[in-house]
Amino acid sequence: MNSQPAPGTSRVSRTSSARSVVRTLARTNVLLLKQLWIWPIIAGVLLGAIGLVMRNAVEKTLQEDLRADLQAILETDVTALRVWLKSQEQVAAGVARDVQLREQVRALISLAEQPESSKNVLTASAELPRLRAELEPVLEGHGMNGFIVLNRERKVIACERDDAVGLTTTDEESKATVESVLAGKTGVSRPMKSRIILPDRHGQMRAGVPTMFAFAPVKADDGTVIAALGLRLRPDDEFSQILQVARAGTTGETYAFDRNGLLLSESRFDEQLREIGLLTEDADSVLNVSLRNPGVDLVAGERTKTPRSEQPLTALAAGAIEGASGNNTVGYRDYRGVQSVGAWTWLDDYEFGVGTEIDADDAFRAMRIIRTTFWSMFAMLGAASAAIFGFSIVNARLNREARRAALDAKQLGQYTLDEKLGEGGMGVVYHGHHALLLRPTAIKFLHPEKTNDQTVARFEREVKLTSQLVHPNTIAVYDYGRTPEGIFYYAMEYLDGLNLEDLIKQYGPQSDGRTAHILRQICGSLAEAHGIGLIHRDIKPANIMLSLRGGVPDFVKVLDFGLVKALDAQQQSNLTSAGGMTGTPLYLSPEAIRTPEDVDARSDIYAIGAVGYFLLTGRPVFEGANVLEIVRQHAETPPVPPSEQCGRPVNPELERVLLRCLAKQPGDRPQTAQELDELLQASCGGLWVRADALHWWQDLKNRSSAQGLVSTGWDAGATIVAGR
C-alpha cells in the first residue's frame, strides 16, 4: 500500500534542505578563502594605487587651498588698506574745506608771494600759530603727528615745525603726488624718509624717519586750487598694522613695497634681519630693506658673495612690479633667502605693490604630515585591507546564498510565500499567508543582492512610519521582521482592484462625481498623516488603489509611504536624500522643485489636485519631452483648466477647487486636507451614486472573470499591488 506524504511534508523538506545548504556554506569558508588566494594581492595593488591617487589628490587640493588662502589673505589686507587710505583722504579733504583754515592758508600764500618774503616772515606771522592751533585737535584726534601746506610752487609755507618752513619738495615721488593734489585730487603719498628731524618710534629725534602724508587740495572760493594740505602719518604705525589684519600660519606676513622693491611697511622679521646683517641694530625695516633674492638661506647661516644691490628681485616683488596680480605655491626664495610661497598685486592708484607670503615649511606642514602618515601606514593598511577585503567577499557571498536559500524555501518567518505579485527596483512583493491566520497577505522584502545598511534602514523606516497610520483609506501593515538570514520583510493587507493610472489607461477620464469621491478619500488618508506631522511626498495615480471592499464600491487605499517625510525627524535626512528633488515629476509641487527641503503638507495638496486633473481629463497637468521641461512648467506655467483640456463641461466648483490646489504659491491653496475635503464635498457632494459604482464594479468583475484576472500591472514605486 502506497502512503501519501502529509500536506506540509514537501515544504518542511525544502526548508530543511535550505538550512542544510546554509550550514554547508559556512563549513566551506576555509575552502572559499583558499580559492580567493589572489584577492590579497589584488587588494594590495588596488589599495596602493588608490592611496597614491588619493595622496596626490589631497596634495593638489592642499595646494589649491593654499593658493586660495593666500589670495583671500591678500584681498583682505588690501581691502583693509584701501579702506584706511580712503579714510585718511577723507579726513584730509574735510580739514582742507574748513573756512578758517582756508583763510589762514590764503594769508600765508600772500606772505610767501611778497618779494621780501623769507622763511622768517612765514614763521613770525600770526597766521602760522593760528593754523597750528586750528589743526592740533584734528591731528590728535586722528593719530597724526604733523602737517605741511605747500603752495603751487611746491614750497612749504606751513608745518608743525619751523625748520621745514620754506623748503621745496624736490624728489620725484613726492613731486608726482603733490602735482596730483594741486590738480584737485586727494591722495596718500607712499612712505618716504623725512628731510627734517622727527621723533622715531622710540622717541629719538633724528632725520630720515619714515613718514607719509594724506593730501587734499585747498581751494579758493571760486574752486581753484591754491595749495596742498598734507597730514603726516607714520608708516610703521597704522599703515603697517593694517597690512597685518590677516596672515597665514606662524610665519606669514603681508607688506607693501615700491617699484624698486624697497619695503614701505614694517617686516615681522626685524630681529631676524638684524641677526643676518640686513639691518643695523638701531634701524627698522621700513625704507631700509629691499626685496631681493640672496640665492641662499641667510637665516640658516648660509652666506652669499653677491652684493645686495646686484641680487635680483624676489619672484613676488618682480611679479607685482610688472603690474600683474599673481601667486606662486611652487616655492621661491624671499628677501631672507627662505623658501616661501606667496601672492601679490599692484595698486596702480597708489603706485605701490602689496604681497603676502609664508615660509614653505610652514605652508606645507600638513602635506608633509600626510606623506609621512601615508607611507608609514601603507604597509599595515594594505595587509589589513587585503584580509578584510577577502573576508568581506566571502561573507557577502555566504549571506546572499543564505538569503536565496530562505527564499527558495518560500518561508519568511511565520509567512509562507505563494505567487510573486510584482518586482521593483529595490523590493519584491509576494502573495502569501500566515502559518496560523487565513487572511490573504502581501509580503514585501528587499532583493538579497541589494541589501545593505542604507536600504534596510530606509525599508524599516517605511514600514514603521506606515504602521503609525490607521485610517481605513491607508494601506494597513500587519507585521514586520527580519529572518535569521538577514532578510527584512513586512506583511500588509492584500488588495483586489486597480490603481488610478490603470483605471484611466483602461477606461478613460472619469466623471466629476467619481473624481471628487476618490479625492475625498485620499484627503481622509492624508489628513491623518498630516495630523501626526508626516508628509507623503509621492501622491500619484499609481500609488492610489481603487477596489470593491467589504461591499463598498470605489474604496480608496493610499499606498507607498516610503518617501514620507517626518517633519520633526532630523536623522531621517540621510535616508531620503534631504535637499534633493523627491517624488514623481508629473505630480511635483513647485516648492518641491525649487526648495525640496522645505515642503510641507500643502505640497501633498498640490499633488491631489494634479491627480484629480488626471482623473477628469485623462492627461497629466503638464507634459513634456523630458523631466526638465515638465518640472519647469510646474514651477512657472499656469495649468489649462480641465474643461478646456478634456473638451467637455466640468462642474465649475470642482474645476475651481482643482485649480486652486494647483496654485504655484502654497498659501493660495487649501491649507489642509480637511479643508480640501470640505470643498470637494461642497462642489460635488451629490454627484457620486453608489448604485452606479456597484454596477461598474460588477461589470468589471464579470469581464475580469472571463479573462482570468481582477487587475494587472504593478508599479515599482508602490507599496502593494493588486493582482490575482
XYZ file of C-alpha atoms in Angstrom:
724
model
C 0.000 0.000 0.000
C 1.494 3.321 -1.074
C 1.435 6.003 1.594
C 0.968 9.660 0.627
C 3.106 12.319 2.321
C 1.411 14.736 4.677
C 0.464 18.102 3.080
C 3.308 20.060 4.696
C 5.970 17.379 4.310
C 7.318 18.674 1.000
C 7.593 22.264 2.283
C 9.295 21.139 5.508
C 11.707 19.061 3.464
C 12.591 22.083 1.302
C 13.134 24.223 4.393
C 15.375 21.603 5.967
C 17.349 21.344 2.733
C 17.781 25.118 2.596
C 19.117 25.231 6.149
C 21.455 22.364 5.323
C 22.799 24.419 2.403
C 23.495 27.332 4.749
C 25.370 25.099 7.201
C 27.365 23.564 4.350
C 28.340 27.006 3.046
C 29.512 28.012 6.488
C 31.645 24.857 6.796
C 33.267 25.563 3.403
C 34.501 29.001 4.487
C 38.145 27.805 4.577
C 37.833 26.314 1.129
C 36.448 29.571 -0.271
C 39.330 31.500 1.232
C 41.792 29.168 -0.493
C 40.025 29.731 -3.782
C 40.390 33.508 -3.292
C 44.147 33.434 -2.666
C 44.691 36.064 -5.335
C 42.450 38.630 -3.624
C 45.074 39.837 -1.114
C 47.441 40.626 -3.992
C 44.738 42.436 -5.961
C 43.623 44.288 -2.846
C 47.180 45.356 -2.047
C 47.789 46.648 -5.553
C 44.398 48.331 -5.635
C 44.873 49.990 -2.261
C 48.334 51.129 -3.281
C 47.012 52.704 -6.473
C 44.086 54.282 -4.680
C 46.365 55.523 -1.918
C 48.750 57.169 -4.362
C 45.894 58.766 -6.278
C 44.332 59.967 -3.037
C 47.629 61.310 -1.756
C 48.220 63.201 -4.998
C 44.632 64.457 -4.946
C 44.992 65.585 -1.332
C 48.281 67.329 -2.061
C 46.750 69.030 -5.090
C 43.776 70.066 -3.001
C 46.068 71.399 -0.273
C 47.984 73.408 -2.868
C 44.761 74.797 -4.283
C 43.532 75.581 -0.781
C 46.855 77.272 -0.004
C 46.591 79.348 -3.175
C 43.025 80.312 -2.276
C 44.033 81.123 1.316
C 46.909 83.323 0.199
C 44.667 85.128 -2.264
C 41.977 85.591 0.377
C 44.502 86.955 2.899
C 45.933 89.309 0.296
C 42.492 90.571 -0.710
C 41.518 91.022 2.932
C 44.630 93.044 3.732
C 44.409 95.098 0.530
C 40.741 95.830 1.168
C 41.507 96.920 4.725
C 44.394 99.041 3.451
C 42.223 100.714 0.804
C 39.566 101.476 3.397
C 42.190 103.027 5.662
C 43.768 105.048 2.835
C 40.369 106.355 1.732
C 39.505 107.305 5.286
C 42.762 109.289 5.582
C 41.989 111.050 2.298
C 38.530 111.920 3.570
C 39.964 113.327 6.799
C 42.400 115.479 4.837
C 39.666 116.615 2.442
C 37.376 117.540 5.319
C 40.085 119.576 7.028
C 41.025 121.311 3.739
C 37.440 122.544 3.345
C 37.462 124.324 6.715
C 36.747 128.029 6.179
C 39.164 129.327 8.825
C 41.954 127.088 7.545
C 41.408 128.371 4.012
C 41.610 131.967 5.223
C 44.857 131.293 7.105
C 46.362 129.470 4.099
C 45.441 132.384 1.804
C 47.156 134.770 4.181
C 50.311 132.621 4.286
C 50.309 132.381 0.482
C 50.126 136.164 0.270
C 53.104 136.484 2.629
C 55.093 133.915 0.617
C 54.425 135.810 -2.626
C 55.840 139.126 -1.321
C 59.234 139.986 -2.852
C 60.915 140.361 0.510
C 59.327 137.216 1.867
C 61.558 134.698 3.594
C 61.280 131.784 5.943
C 61.421 134.174 8.910
C 58.474 136.160 7.597
C 56.344 132.994 7.468
C 57.435 131.646 10.864
C 56.971 135.057 12.511
C 53.487 135.580 11.075
C 50.387 135.491 13.241
C 48.635 133.109 10.839
C 51.019 130.169 11.313
C 50.346 129.786 15.078
C 46.617 130.112 14.404
C 46.836 127.388 11.730
C 48.761 125.116 14.085
C 46.198 125.689 16.818
C 43.413 125.008 14.311
C 44.943 121.667 13.246
C 46.188 120.446 16.632
C 42.921 118.797 17.787
C 42.391 117.254 14.340
C 45.854 115.693 14.369
C 45.473 114.357 17.891
C 42.000 113.003 17.155
C 43.178 111.007 14.144
C 46.552 109.848 15.446
C 48.558 112.069 13.080
C 51.845 113.652 14.076
C 52.117 116.735 11.914
C 51.182 118.602 8.762
C 52.520 120.604 5.846
C 50.977 123.173 3.491
C 52.514 123.577 0.018
C 51.774 126.427 -2.336
C 51.533 125.889 -6.076
C 55.328 126.196 -6.382
C 55.586 123.181 -4.008
C 57.120 125.375 -1.332
C 56.319 124.574 2.303
C 54.502 127.625 3.666
C 53.316 125.968 6.889
C 54.359 122.999 9.030
C 54.164 121.840 12.644
C 57.936 122.550 12.845
C 59.652 125.803 11.855
C 62.687 124.055 10.317
C 60.545 122.680 7.472
C 59.006 126.028 6.517
C 60.464 127.402 3.300
C 61.677 124.059 1.970
C 60.721 122.932 -1.536
C 59.883 119.320 -2.482
C 62.448 118.079 -4.941
C 62.240 114.280 -5.051
C 60.262 112.803 -7.946
C 57.990 110.578 -5.855
C 56.604 113.357 -3.667
C 56.554 115.689 -6.657
C 54.137 113.398 -8.522
C 51.831 113.165 -5.511
C 51.836 116.927 -4.899
C 51.199 117.675 -8.574
C 48.175 115.361 -8.468
C 46.831 117.141 -5.379
C 47.392 120.568 -6.901
C 45.373 119.308 -9.863
C 42.420 118.851 -7.482
C 42.686 115.214 -6.307
C 43.065 113.781 -2.831
C 45.681 111.125 -2.218
C 48.060 109.429 0.185
C 51.772 109.525 -0.541
C 53.988 106.484 -0.354
C 56.221 106.290 2.732
C 59.415 108.347 2.371
C 62.303 109.416 4.560
C 61.732 112.771 6.205
C 64.054 115.679 5.348
C 63.582 117.232 8.758
C 64.294 115.923 12.224
C 61.348 113.992 13.622
C 60.853 111.634 16.563
C 61.210 107.991 15.576
C 59.087 105.172 17.037
C 61.321 105.118 20.107
C 61.011 108.882 20.680
C 64.527 109.674 19.468
C 64.847 112.818 17.314
C 66.607 112.125 14.027
C 66.425 112.775 10.292
C 65.297 110.200 7.756
C 62.392 108.949 9.860
C 59.805 107.156 7.655
C 56.811 109.394 7.050
C 53.853 109.711 4.694
C 51.071 112.232 4.088
C 47.346 112.204 3.436
C 46.949 115.068 0.928
C 43.944 117.174 -0.067
C 43.675 120.346 -2.169
C 42.894 123.687 -0.500
C 40.595 125.652 -2.759
C 39.650 129.305 -3.107
C 36.016 130.417 -3.100
C 35.898 130.083 -6.887
C 37.019 126.440 -6.694
C 40.584 126.912 -7.917
C 43.293 125.010 -6.049
C 45.615 127.384 -4.186
C 47.577 124.937 -2.019
C 48.039 121.344 -0.928
C 47.403 120.280 2.671
C 49.244 117.191 3.904
C 48.550 115.458 7.226
C 51.558 113.465 8.438
C 51.211 109.702 9.123
C 53.684 107.137 10.481
C 54.195 104.151 8.079
C 55.362 101.924 10.927
C 52.171 102.667 12.817
C 48.700 102.142 11.311
C 49.924 101.590 7.745
C 51.964 98.537 8.755
C 49.363 97.312 11.228
C 46.619 97.418 8.610
C 48.654 95.033 6.455
C 48.678 92.514 9.293
C 44.889 92.264 9.564
C 45.146 88.720 8.222
C 48.153 86.478 7.736
C 48.863 82.798 7.221
C 50.405 80.347 9.667
C 53.133 81.294 12.114
C 55.490 82.824 9.524
C 53.053 84.634 7.252
C 53.299 88.364 6.637
C 51.874 90.996 4.319
C 53.897 94.047 3.299
C 53.981 96.956 0.835
C 56.862 97.878 -1.467
C 57.736 100.398 -4.179
C 58.899 99.949 -7.789
C 62.469 99.424 -6.623
C 61.449 96.597 -4.319
C 62.002 98.733 -1.195
C 59.866 97.813 1.815
C 57.316 100.531 2.608
C 55.839 98.768 5.643
C 57.348 97.011 8.610
C 58.582 93.421 8.340
C 57.633 90.976 11.075
C 61.214 89.664 10.987
C 63.124 92.794 12.079
C 65.061 90.951 14.800
C 65.939 88.181 12.374
C 67.009 90.736 9.770
C 69.393 92.315 12.301
C 70.861 88.897 13.126
C 71.612 88.098 9.472
C 73.018 91.579 8.789
C 70.289 93.096 6.623
C 69.526 95.715 9.300
C 71.684 97.661 11.714
C 70.880 97.490 15.417
C 69.102 100.870 15.549
C 67.290 100.629 12.186
C 63.816 99.390 11.280
C 62.865 97.587 8.076
C 60.664 100.376 6.658
C 62.558 102.007 3.742
C 65.723 100.086 4.700
C 65.223 96.556 3.298
C 64.989 95.624 -0.384
C 63.042 92.593 -1.598
C 65.998 90.873 -3.239
C 66.752 87.182 -3.546
C 70.147 86.374 -1.981
C 70.173 82.921 -3.598
C 70.916 81.208 -0.268
C 69.105 80.805 3.043
C 70.583 83.583 5.187
C 68.507 82.515 8.204
C 70.123 79.059 8.089
C 73.565 80.686 8.272
C 74.429 80.482 4.577
C 76.331 83.350 3.029
C 76.297 84.834 -0.456
C 79.114 86.564 -2.314
C 76.746 88.610 -4.477
C 76.338 92.212 -3.250
C 72.796 93.075 -2.183
C 72.428 95.685 -4.915
C 73.218 93.106 -7.588
C 70.811 90.464 -6.342
C 67.601 90.018 -8.384
C 64.211 90.968 -7.015
C 62.233 88.175 -5.389
C 59.583 86.433 -7.526
C 56.872 88.199 -5.537
C 58.303 91.708 -5.994
C 59.166 91.169 -9.657
C 55.684 89.840 -10.444
C 53.925 92.752 -8.788
C 56.179 95.442 -10.274
C 55.333 94.117 -13.731
C 51.805 95.300 -12.958
C 50.020 91.929 -12.724
C 48.436 90.133 -9.803
C 49.583 86.565 -9.252
C 50.678 83.853 -6.870
C 53.350 81.182 -6.503
C 52.742 77.999 -4.496
C 55.633 76.066 -6.056
C 58.165 77.941 -3.955
C 60.763 80.713 -4.290
C 63.298 82.456 -2.039
C 62.120 85.546 -0.175
C 64.285 88.519 0.819
C 65.841 86.418 3.624
C 66.588 83.554 1.233
C 63.979 81.338 2.911
C 61.878 79.130 0.610
C 58.423 80.726 0.586
C 55.101 80.826 -1.233
C 53.031 83.933 -1.769
C 50.558 86.094 -3.661
C 50.874 89.681 -4.847
C 49.151 92.622 -6.545
C 49.998 96.127 -7.707
C 47.896 99.147 -6.689
C 48.049 101.493 -9.677
C 46.195 104.311 -7.936
C 48.738 104.419 -5.091
C 51.785 103.295 -7.092
C 52.980 100.552 -4.760
C 52.646 96.784 -4.522
C 51.318 94.556 -1.771
C 52.382 90.957 -1.217
C 51.596 88.241 1.298
C 53.814 85.213 1.817
C 54.579 82.385 4.203
C 57.574 80.082 4.675
C 57.170 76.928 2.565
C 57.898 74.682 5.562
C 55.061 76.335 7.451
C 52.690 76.281 4.462
C 53.275 72.625 3.583
C 53.382 71.223 7.110
C 50.052 69.423 6.613
C 51.284 67.979 3.311
C 54.425 66.592 4.943
C 52.363 65.014 7.691
C 50.124 63.398 5.085
C 53.101 61.983 3.203
C 54.696 60.614 6.359
C 51.442 59.143 7.572
C 50.687 57.604 4.197
C 53.992 55.777 3.849
C 54.130 54.666 7.481
C 50.576 53.297 7.414
C 50.570 51.899 3.902
C 52.110 48.502 4.645
C 49.821 47.758 7.591
C 46.781 49.170 5.852
C 47.472 47.187 2.717
C 47.785 43.906 4.600
C 44.753 44.549 6.788
C 42.651 45.788 3.885
C 43.543 42.773 1.816
C 42.420 40.443 4.592
C 39.225 42.392 5.256
C 38.517 42.659 1.563
C 38.814 38.934 1.085
C 36.757 38.153 4.167
C 34.033 40.612 3.171
C 33.654 38.995 -0.242
C 33.318 35.545 1.283
C 30.969 36.780 3.970
C 28.804 38.658 1.475
C 28.612 35.581 -0.717
C 27.562 33.433 2.234
C 24.900 35.953 3.216
C 23.483 36.114 -0.286
C 23.395 32.356 -0.564
C 21.665 32.139 2.795
C 19.010 34.633 1.694
C 18.471 32.879 -1.619
C 18.140 29.584 0.202
C 15.498 31.058 2.500
C 13.593 32.431 -0.495
C 13.875 29.155 -2.326
C 12.274 27.579 0.711
C 9.354 30.068 0.303
C 9.433 30.842 4.007
C 9.890 34.217 5.744
C 9.419 33.792 9.464
C 5.788 32.777 10.080
C 4.818 33.609 6.490
C 4.730 31.232 3.554
C 5.218 32.769 0.117
C 2.873 31.872 -2.722
C 2.978 33.534 -6.144
C 5.002 36.669 -6.925
C 2.840 39.761 -7.379
C 5.486 42.119 -8.661
C 9.042 43.363 -8.500
C 10.560 46.829 -8.424
C 13.992 48.401 -8.329
C 14.621 47.529 -4.664
C 11.883 45.195 -3.448
C 9.765 42.160 -4.296
C 6.105 41.571 -3.331
C 4.624 38.123 -2.899
C 1.135 36.911 -2.183
C 1.392 34.797 0.944
C -0.277 33.665 4.135
C 0.477 33.424 7.825
C 1.063 29.988 9.310
C -1.982 30.399 11.594
C -4.093 33.168 10.038
C -6.157 32.580 6.903
C -6.476 36.138 5.604
C -4.695 36.918 2.320
C -1.484 38.883 2.831
C 1.004 40.748 0.676
C 4.620 40.374 1.784
C 7.304 42.805 0.697
C 11.060 42.224 1.131
C 14.325 43.567 -0.242
C 16.253 41.976 -3.076
C 19.027 39.883 -1.455
C 21.556 41.409 -3.871
C 20.576 44.951 -2.920
C 20.502 44.581 0.852
C 22.807 46.941 2.720
C 22.603 49.125 5.803
C 21.147 52.075 3.903
C 18.440 50.140 2.044
C 17.472 48.215 5.186
C 17.274 51.451 7.183
C 15.021 53.049 4.579
C 12.909 49.894 4.247
C 12.499 49.679 8.022
C 11.660 53.359 8.225
C 8.958 52.900 5.571
C 7.147 50.188 7.494
C 7.467 51.937 10.866
C 6.017 55.160 9.513
C 3.233 53.402 7.613
C 2.299 51.337 10.660
C 1.528 54.542 12.585
C -1.370 55.249 10.200
C -4.707 53.545 10.913
C -7.080 55.405 8.599
C -9.226 52.967 6.548
C -8.057 54.605 3.308
C -4.384 53.953 4.133
C -2.724 50.612 3.399
C -2.606 48.570 6.624
C 0.610 46.940 7.865
C 0.123 43.688 9.788
C 3.633 42.721 10.774
C 7.321 43.110 10.012
C 10.557 41.396 10.946
C 13.938 40.077 9.925
C 14.766 36.439 9.264
C 17.890 34.749 10.708
C 19.374 35.009 7.228
C 19.052 38.818 7.323
C 16.033 39.277 5.034
C 13.940 42.253 6.142
C 10.258 41.948 5.264
C 6.846 43.233 6.213
C 3.327 41.962 5.694
C 0.349 44.100 4.753
C -3.203 43.745 3.575
C -3.738 42.209 0.163
C -5.859 44.326 -2.171
C -8.001 43.371 -5.161
C -8.541 46.246 -7.553
C -6.603 48.540 -9.811
C -4.663 51.740 -9.377
C -5.831 55.056 -10.793
C -3.222 55.031 -13.537
C -4.543 51.728 -14.849
C -8.105 52.976 -14.372
C -7.513 55.870 -16.774
C -5.489 53.765 -19.216
C -8.278 51.177 -19.471
C -11.425 53.250 -19.002
C -10.513 56.843 -19.833
C -11.452 60.089 -17.993
C -13.831 59.790 -15.050
C -16.957 61.686 -14.106
C -16.973 64.736 -11.843
C -18.734 62.912 -9.026
C -16.473 59.852 -9.080
C -13.375 62.053 -9.214
C -14.485 64.059 -6.185
C -15.396 60.870 -4.304
C -11.928 59.381 -4.894
C -10.142 62.606 -3.965
C -12.097 62.951 -0.717
C -10.893 59.524 0.417
C -7.304 60.487 -0.404
C -7.847 63.588 1.727
C -9.012 61.398 4.589
C -5.850 59.286 4.489
C -3.550 62.293 4.252
C -5.405 64.242 6.930
C -4.373 61.590 9.438
C -0.767 61.560 8.186
C -0.512 65.345 8.231
C -2.046 65.401 11.692
C 0.909 63.488 13.136
C 3.476 65.501 11.170
C 4.022 63.220 8.150
C 4.052 64.290 4.503
C 3.597 61.653 1.783
C 5.572 63.487 -0.974
C 4.734 60.969 -3.726
C 0.972 61.158 -4.267
C 0.338 59.960 -7.831
C -2.245 57.754 -9.632
C -0.049 54.645 -9.413
C 0.016 54.977 -5.610
C -3.782 55.110 -5.253
C -5.637 51.764 -5.340
C -9.358 51.583 -6.138
C -11.291 48.493 -5.090
C -14.603 46.959 -4.129
C -14.010 46.337 -0.428
C -16.486 44.902 2.051
C -19.300 45.646 -0.359
C -18.228 49.305 -0.607
C -17.500 50.315 -4.217
C -14.765 52.760 -5.222
C -12.945 52.246 -1.936
C -9.548 54.016 -1.999
C -6.277 52.863 -0.467
C -3.270 55.211 -0.405
C -0.012 53.302 -0.907
C 3.739 53.800 -0.730
C 4.681 55.864 2.285
C 8.316 55.037 1.523
C 9.106 58.681 0.719
C 7.100 60.048 3.643
C 8.820 62.886 5.455
C 8.693 63.266 9.244
C 8.778 66.987 9.959
C 10.474 66.582 13.343
C 12.917 63.755 12.498
C 16.223 65.331 11.561
C 18.022 61.982 11.454
C 15.898 60.877 8.503
C 17.606 63.317 6.157
C 20.256 60.772 5.237
C 17.594 58.207 4.311
C 15.550 60.405 1.992
C 18.293 62.471 0.360
C 17.256 65.709 2.006
C 17.723 68.678 -0.246
C 17.159 66.535 -3.341
C 14.054 66.530 -5.545
C 11.890 63.654 -4.246
C 8.694 62.397 -5.871
C 7.279 61.886 -9.357
C 7.892 64.822 -11.777
C 4.352 64.740 -13.236
C 2.897 65.452 -9.777
C 5.572 67.570 -8.091
C 4.602 70.849 -6.475
C 6.576 73.997 -7.422
C 8.177 74.189 -3.969
C 9.232 70.513 -4.175
C 11.181 71.519 -7.291
C 12.634 74.812 -6.023
C 13.249 74.040 -2.329
C 12.558 70.330 -1.733
C 13.874 70.508 1.832
C 11.117 72.985 2.788
C 7.990 71.177 1.569
C 5.025 70.815 3.896
C 1.524 69.323 3.785
C 0.471 71.804 1.078
C 2.785 70.000 -1.350
C 0.557 66.924 -0.976
C -2.474 69.184 -1.613
C -0.904 70.188 -4.959
C -0.407 66.509 -5.843
C -4.063 65.729 -5.003
C -5.092 68.498 -7.394
C -2.841 67.013 -10.092
C -4.349 63.538 -9.552
C -7.869 64.999 -9.798
C -6.880 66.775 -13.020
C -5.631 63.442 -14.399
C -8.884 61.674 -13.449
C -11.051 64.314 -15.139
C -9.014 64.766 -18.315
C -7.109 61.530 -18.716
C -3.879 63.566 -19.023
C -1.340 64.974 -16.542
C -1.434 68.688 -15.781
C 1.802 69.185 -17.727
C 3.579 67.051 -20.306
C 6.950 67.488 -21.940
C 9.764 65.860 -23.860
C 11.881 65.462 -20.722
C 11.789 65.823 -16.956
C 13.363 69.287 -17.014
C 10.639 70.624 -19.285
C 7.908 69.134 -17.069
C 9.251 70.495 -13.774
C 9.795 73.919 -15.342
C 6.105 74.042 -16.275
C 5.099 73.015 -12.752
C 7.210 75.853 -11.392
C 6.210 78.568 -13.883
C 3.286 77.741 -16.214
C -0.401 78.199 -15.201
C -2.420 74.990 -15.856
C -5.020 74.815 -18.616
C -8.487 74.447 -16.967
C -9.704 70.805 -17.043
C -12.795 71.742 -19.078
C -10.595 73.169 -21.857
C -8.215 70.223 -21.688
C -10.840 67.494 -21.999
C -13.239 69.439 -24.239
C -16.349 68.813 -22.147
C -18.187 70.690 -19.411
C -16.774 70.199 -15.922
C -18.515 71.139 -12.711
C -17.390 74.776 -12.241
C -16.982 74.438 -8.470
C -14.888 71.260 -8.833
C -12.751 72.919 -11.510
C -12.154 75.938 -9.257
C -11.144 73.671 -6.369
C -8.647 71.729 -8.506
C -7.116 74.884 -9.992
C -6.810 76.306 -6.502
C -4.955 73.129 -5.440
C -2.595 73.706 -8.385
C -1.702 77.270 -7.345
C 2.036 77.998 -7.596
C 2.168 79.550 -4.139
C 1.360 77.201 -1.215
C -0.512 79.979 0.550
C -3.047 80.171 -2.310
C -4.079 76.502 -1.958
C -6.393 74.858 0.567
C -4.218 74.729 3.648
C -5.201 71.290 4.945
C -6.529 68.006 3.615
C -9.613 68.510 5.792
C -10.303 71.888 4.173
C -9.925 70.342 0.714
C -12.291 67.505 1.672
C -14.939 70.047 2.664
C -14.502 71.972 -0.600
C -14.869 68.765 -2.634
C -17.985 67.825 -0.656
C -19.488 71.242 -1.369
C -18.667 71.072 -5.085
C -19.796 67.523 -5.990
C -21.349 66.126 -2.839
C -24.343 64.537 -4.549
C -22.912 63.550 -7.908
C -21.417 60.185 -6.911
C -24.061 57.455 -6.956
C -23.321 54.250 -5.036
C -25.616 52.171 -7.252
C -23.766 53.285 -10.389
C -20.422 52.440 -8.766
C -21.667 48.967 -7.726
C -22.830 48.356 -11.266
C -19.408 49.401 -12.626
C -17.575 47.020 -10.284
C -19.920 44.151 -11.031
C -19.357 44.700 -14.730
C -15.578 44.801 -14.153
C -15.750 41.586 -12.139
C -17.694 39.823 -14.882
C -15.289 40.912 -17.598
C -12.207 40.141 -15.479
C -13.512 36.691 -14.547
C -13.888 35.929 -18.219
C -10.220 36.949 -18.689
C -8.980 35.162 -15.543
C -7.773 38.218 -13.560
C -9.013 41.079 -11.445
C -6.246 43.599 -12.142
C -2.977 43.791 -13.959
C 0.281 45.654 -13.583
C 2.442 46.617 -10.632
C 4.093 49.932 -10.048
C 7.719 49.610 -8.955
C 7.332 52.554 -6.597
C 4.130 51.314 -4.942
C 3.931 49.705 -1.542
C 1.451 46.989 -2.543
C -0.017 45.702 -5.763
C -3.287 44.139 -6.704
C -3.483 41.046 -8.789
C -4.687 37.507 -8.595
